[in-house]
Amino acid sequence: MEGLYHQTNKQVHEVQSYMGRLETSDKESVHLVENEIQARIDKVFSNLERLEILSSKEPPNKRQNAKLRVDQLKYDVQHLQTALRNFQHRRYIREQQERQREELLARTFTTNDSDTTIPIDETLQFNESLQNAHRGMDDLIGSGTNILQGLRDQRVTLKGTQKKILDVANTLGLSNTVMRLIEKRAFQDKYLMIGGMIVTCVIMFLIVQYLT
């Protein structure tokens, strides 16, 4: 399990480095970068499924810690998947706005030509669509910020839970040692008591035998 875990953790860091290329990629290569990132994310998810199975087969004293490590990797890659989808959504809206702007600028008009008069209603509708798109982007950014904050809070909670579980595991390990010592002492006391009873009976028998 350790080998697969470290391999998957390395792949997560590689995806993070690829995410930094998205903002600097040009229009021709951005799709290739997105596809590469998605392929790597899918590979990580496949490894996580195997890690979940392997963590369930770990010894009881290691199983909880192994599961927490796998959950942390899952949290990280889900965060990267969400970031990729948000970027793709923003890119789609940006490209759509650019196409609409180019179509508007490509229109040619001539004086007193009824077939090429300026479509005021259509222009107003386009302007309203742009404003709606901007508002949608603001809402999307706000939603993304809230999601990131929630994920950070979950990460802090998971770390706190992991610490508590490790403390409990250490306490249980100490308790098991103490219980084994108590059982050993009780076993020894039992034989001491039986031996004492036998010796007492023999002494009483000898006293009765020789004094009567």
Short mmCIF file of C-alpha atoms in Angstrom, two decimals:
data_model
loop_
_atom_site.label_atom_id
_atom_site.label_comp_id
_atom_site.label_asym_id
_atom_site.label_seq_id
_atom_site.Cartn_x
_atom_site.Cartn_y
_atom_site.Cartn_z
CA MET A 1 0.00 0.00 0.00
CA GLU A 2 2.82 2.42 0.83
CA GLY A 3 4.21 2.31 -2.71
CA LEU A 4 0.84 3.03 -4.31
CA TYR A 5 0.12 5.77 -1.77
CA HIS A 6 3.38 7.63 -2.50
CA GLN A 7 2.85 7.21 -6.25
CA THR A 8 -0.67 8.66 -6.01
CA ASN A 9 0.51 11.52 -3.80
CA LYS A 10 3.16 12.35 -6.43
CA GLN A 11 0.50 12.34 -9.15
CA VAL A 12 -1.62 14.80 -7.13
CA HIS A 13 1.33 17.20 -6.92
CA GLU A 14 1.88 16.84 -10.67
CA VAL A 15 -1.76 17.78 -11.29
CA GLN A 16 -1.31 20.84 -9.08
CA SER A 17 1.68 21.94 -11.15
CA TYR A 18 -0.30 21.42 -14.38
CA MET A 19 -3.13 23.57 -13.00
CA GLY A 20 -0.70 26.49 -12.91
CA ARG A 21 -0.26 26.20 -16.70
CA LEU A 22 -3.92 26.80 -17.47
CA GLU A 23 -3.88 30.56 -16.93
CA THR A 24 -0.75 31.00 -19.08
CA SER A 25 -1.75 28.67 -21.94
CA ASP A 26 -2.86 30.15 -25.25
CA LYS A 27 -6.12 29.29 -26.98
CA GLU A 28 -4.53 26.60 -29.13
CA SER A 29 -2.92 24.65 -26.29
CA VAL A 30 -5.34 25.21 -23.39
CA HIS A 31 -7.54 22.30 -24.50
CA LEU A 32 -4.54 19.96 -24.55
CA VAL A 33 -3.57 21.03 -21.02
CA GLU A 34 -7.14 20.51 -19.81
CA ASN A 35 -7.26 17.02 -21.31
CA GLU A 36 -3.89 16.14 -19.77
CA ILE A 37 -5.05 17.33 -16.33
CA GLN A 38 -8.33 15.40 -16.58
CA ALA A 39 -6.50 12.22 -17.60
CA ARG A 40 -4.18 12.54 -14.60
CA ILE A 41 -7.13 13.20 -12.26
CA ASP A 42 -8.90 10.09 -13.58
CA LYS A 43 -5.72 8.07 -12.92
CA VAL A 44 -5.59 9.39 -9.33
CA PHE A 45 -9.24 8.44 -8.74
CA SER A 46 -8.48 4.93 -10.05
CA ASN A 47 -5.56 4.61 -7.63
CA LEU A 48 -7.72 5.88 -4.77
CA GLU A 49 -10.22 3.09 -5.34
CA ARG A 50 -7.41 0.55 -4.98
CA LEU A 51 -6.04 2.36 -1.92
CA GLU A 52 -9.43 2.22 -0.20
CA ILE A 53 -9.51 -1.54 -0.67
CA LEU A 54 -5.93 -1.92 0.57
CA SER A 55 -6.52 0.32 3.61
CA SER A 56 -9.44 -1.85 4.68
CA LYS A 57 -7.05 -4.84 4.76
CA GLU A 58 -4.50 -3.12 7.01
CA PRO A 59 -4.02 -4.37 10.62
CA PRO A 60 -6.57 -2.86 13.04
CA ASN A 61 -3.97 -0.64 14.71
CA LYS A 62 -2.99 0.89 11.32
CA ARG A 63 -6.31 0.80 9.49
CA GLN A 64 -7.74 4.10 10.75
CA ASN A 65 -4.57 6.05 10.01
CA ALA A 66 -4.36 4.53 6.52
CA LYS A 67 -7.98 5.47 5.83
CA LEU A 68 -7.34 9.07 6.94
CA ARG A 69 -4.38 9.34 4.57
CA VAL A 70 -6.48 8.05 1.66
CA ASP A 71 -9.32 10.46 2.54
CA GLN A 72 -6.84 13.35 2.51
CA LEU A 73 -5.70 12.42 -1.00
CA LYS A 74 -9.32 12.13 -2.11
CA TYR A 75 -10.07 15.59 -0.69
CA ASP A 76 -7.08 17.09 -2.55
CA VAL A 77 -7.99 15.59 -5.93
CA GLN A 78 -11.68 16.54 -5.56
CA HIS A 79 -10.54 20.10 -4.93
CA LEU A 80 -8.44 19.97 -8.12
CA GLN A 81 -11.36 18.53 -10.11
CA THR A 82 -13.60 21.39 -8.94
CA ALA A 83 -10.95 23.97 -9.85
CA LEU A 84 -10.61 22.47 -13.35
CA ARG A 85 -14.37 22.56 -13.94
CA ASN A 86 -14.57 26.18 -12.76
CA PHE A 87 -11.77 27.15 -15.15
CA GLN A 88 -13.49 25.36 -18.06
CA HIS A 89 -16.75 27.13 -17.26
CA ARG A 90 -15.04 30.54 -17.17
CA ARG A 91 -13.25 29.79 -20.44
CA TYR A 92 -16.50 28.78 -22.12
CA ILE A 93 -18.22 32.02 -21.07
CA ARG A 94 -15.20 34.09 -22.15
CA GLU A 95 -15.06 32.42 -25.57
CA GLN A 96 -18.80 32.85 -26.02
CA GLN A 97 -18.53 36.57 -25.23
CA GLU A 98 -15.64 36.96 -27.66
CA ARG A 99 -17.61 35.27 -30.44
CA GLN A 100 -20.60 37.51 -29.85
CA ARG A 101 -18.36 40.60 -29.79
CA GLU A 102 -16.68 39.59 -33.04
CA GLU A 103 -20.05 38.99 -34.71
CA LEU A 104 -21.22 42.43 -33.62
CA LEU A 105 -18.03 44.16 -34.83
CA ALA A 106 -18.17 42.26 -38.13
CA ARG A 107 -21.53 43.78 -39.05
CA THR A 108 -21.39 46.35 -41.86
CA PHE A 109 -23.94 49.12 -42.25
CA THR A 110 -24.77 51.54 -45.10
CA THR A 111 -26.85 54.70 -45.05
CA ASN A 112 -30.56 54.35 -45.91
CA ASP A 113 -30.22 50.59 -46.39
CA SER A 114 -33.26 48.98 -44.78
CA ASP A 115 -31.65 45.56 -44.96
CA THR A 116 -28.64 46.67 -42.93
CA THR A 117 -30.20 48.96 -40.34
CA ILE A 118 -28.80 48.69 -36.82
CA PRO A 119 -30.85 46.13 -34.86
CA ILE A 120 -31.33 48.17 -31.68
CA ASP A 121 -33.34 45.47 -29.91
CA GLU A 122 -30.73 42.85 -30.69
CA THR A 123 -27.92 45.13 -29.49
CA LEU A 124 -29.74 45.85 -26.26
CA GLN A 125 -30.33 42.15 -25.80
CA PHE A 126 -26.64 41.46 -26.37
CA ASN A 127 -25.67 44.11 -23.82
CA GLU A 128 -28.10 42.62 -21.32
CA SER A 129 -26.64 39.17 -21.96
CA LEU A 130 -23.15 40.53 -21.27
CA GLN A 131 -24.31 42.04 -17.99
CA ASN A 132 -25.98 38.77 -17.01
CA ALA A 133 -22.77 36.92 -17.87
CA HIS A 134 -20.74 39.29 -15.68
CA ARG A 135 -23.18 38.80 -12.81
CA GLY A 136 -23.01 35.05 -13.34
CA MET A 137 -19.21 35.20 -13.21
CA ASP A 138 -19.35 37.17 -9.96
CA ASP A 139 -21.76 34.61 -8.49
CA LEU A 140 -19.53 31.77 -9.70
CA ILE A 141 -16.42 33.33 -8.15
CA GLY A 142 -18.29 33.89 -4.88
CA SER A 143 -19.54 30.31 -4.92
CA GLY A 144 -16.04 29.03 -5.65
CA THR A 145 -14.65 31.07 -2.76
CA ASN A 146 -17.25 29.59 -0.41
CA ILE A 147 -16.45 26.08 -1.64
CA LEU A 148 -12.73 26.60 -1.08
CA GLN A 149 -13.36 27.93 2.42
CA GLY A 150 -15.57 24.96 3.20
CA LEU A 151 -12.89 22.58 1.95
CA ARG A 152 -10.27 24.32 4.10
CA ASP A 153 -12.54 23.96 7.14
CA GLN A 154 -13.03 20.27 6.37
CA ARG A 155 -9.27 19.82 6.10
CA VAL A 156 -8.75 21.39 9.51
CA THR A 157 -11.50 19.18 10.94
CA LEU A 158 -9.95 16.05 9.43
CA LYS A 159 -6.54 16.92 10.87
CA GLY A 160 -8.09 17.42 14.31
CA THR A 161 -9.95 14.12 14.04
CA GLN A 162 -6.76 12.35 12.97
CA LYS A 163 -4.88 13.71 15.99
CA LYS A 164 -7.63 12.59 18.35
CA ILE A 165 -7.72 9.13 16.81
CA LEU A 166 -3.95 8.78 17.13
CA ASP A 167 -4.16 9.88 20.77
CA VAL A 168 -6.88 7.31 21.42
CA ALA A 169 -4.83 4.64 19.64
CA ASN A 170 -1.82 5.43 21.81
CA THR A 171 -4.00 5.34 24.92
CA LEU A 172 -5.47 2.00 23.89
CA GLY A 173 -1.99 0.62 23.33
CA LEU A 174 -1.01 1.64 26.88
CA SER A 175 -4.24 0.22 28.27
CA ASN A 176 -3.64 -3.12 26.57
CA THR A 177 -0.17 -3.33 28.15
CA VAL A 178 -1.57 -2.58 31.60
CA MET A 179 -4.34 -5.18 31.16
CA ARG A 180 -1.81 -7.85 30.19
CA LEU A 181 0.26 -7.08 33.31
CA ILE A 182 -2.85 -7.28 35.50
CA GLU A 183 -3.87 -10.61 34.00
CA LYS A 184 -0.33 -11.97 34.48
CA ARG A 185 -0.30 -10.84 38.13
CA ALA A 186 -3.75 -12.34 38.76
CA PHE A 187 -2.57 -15.64 37.25
CA GLN A 188 0.46 -15.68 39.56
CA ASP A 189 -1.63 -14.76 42.62
CA LYS A 190 -4.01 -17.61 41.84
CA TYR A 191 -1.22 -20.19 41.98
CA LEU A 192 0.27 -18.61 45.11
CA MET A 193 -3.11 -18.88 46.82
CA ILE A 194 -3.55 -22.53 45.80
CA GLY A 195 -0.01 -23.33 46.96
CA GLY A 196 -0.60 -21.60 50.28
CA MET A 197 -3.83 -23.54 50.81
CA ILE A 198 -2.05 -26.86 50.13
CA VAL A 199 0.81 -26.03 52.51
CA THR A 200 -1.67 -24.97 55.22
CA CYS A 201 -3.65 -28.20 54.84
CA VAL A 202 -0.47 -30.29 55.08
CA ILE A 203 0.64 -28.48 58.25
CA MET A 204 -2.81 -28.89 59.82
CA PHE A 205 -2.80 -32.61 58.90
CA LEU A 206 0.67 -33.12 60.46
CA ILE A 207 -0.36 -31.27 63.65
CA VAL A 208 -3.48 -33.37 64.01
CA GLN A 209 -1.58 -36.56 63.19
CA TYR A 210 1.19 -36.05 65.77
CA LEU A 211 -0.75 -34.37 68.55
CA THR A 212 -3.63 -36.82 68.72
#
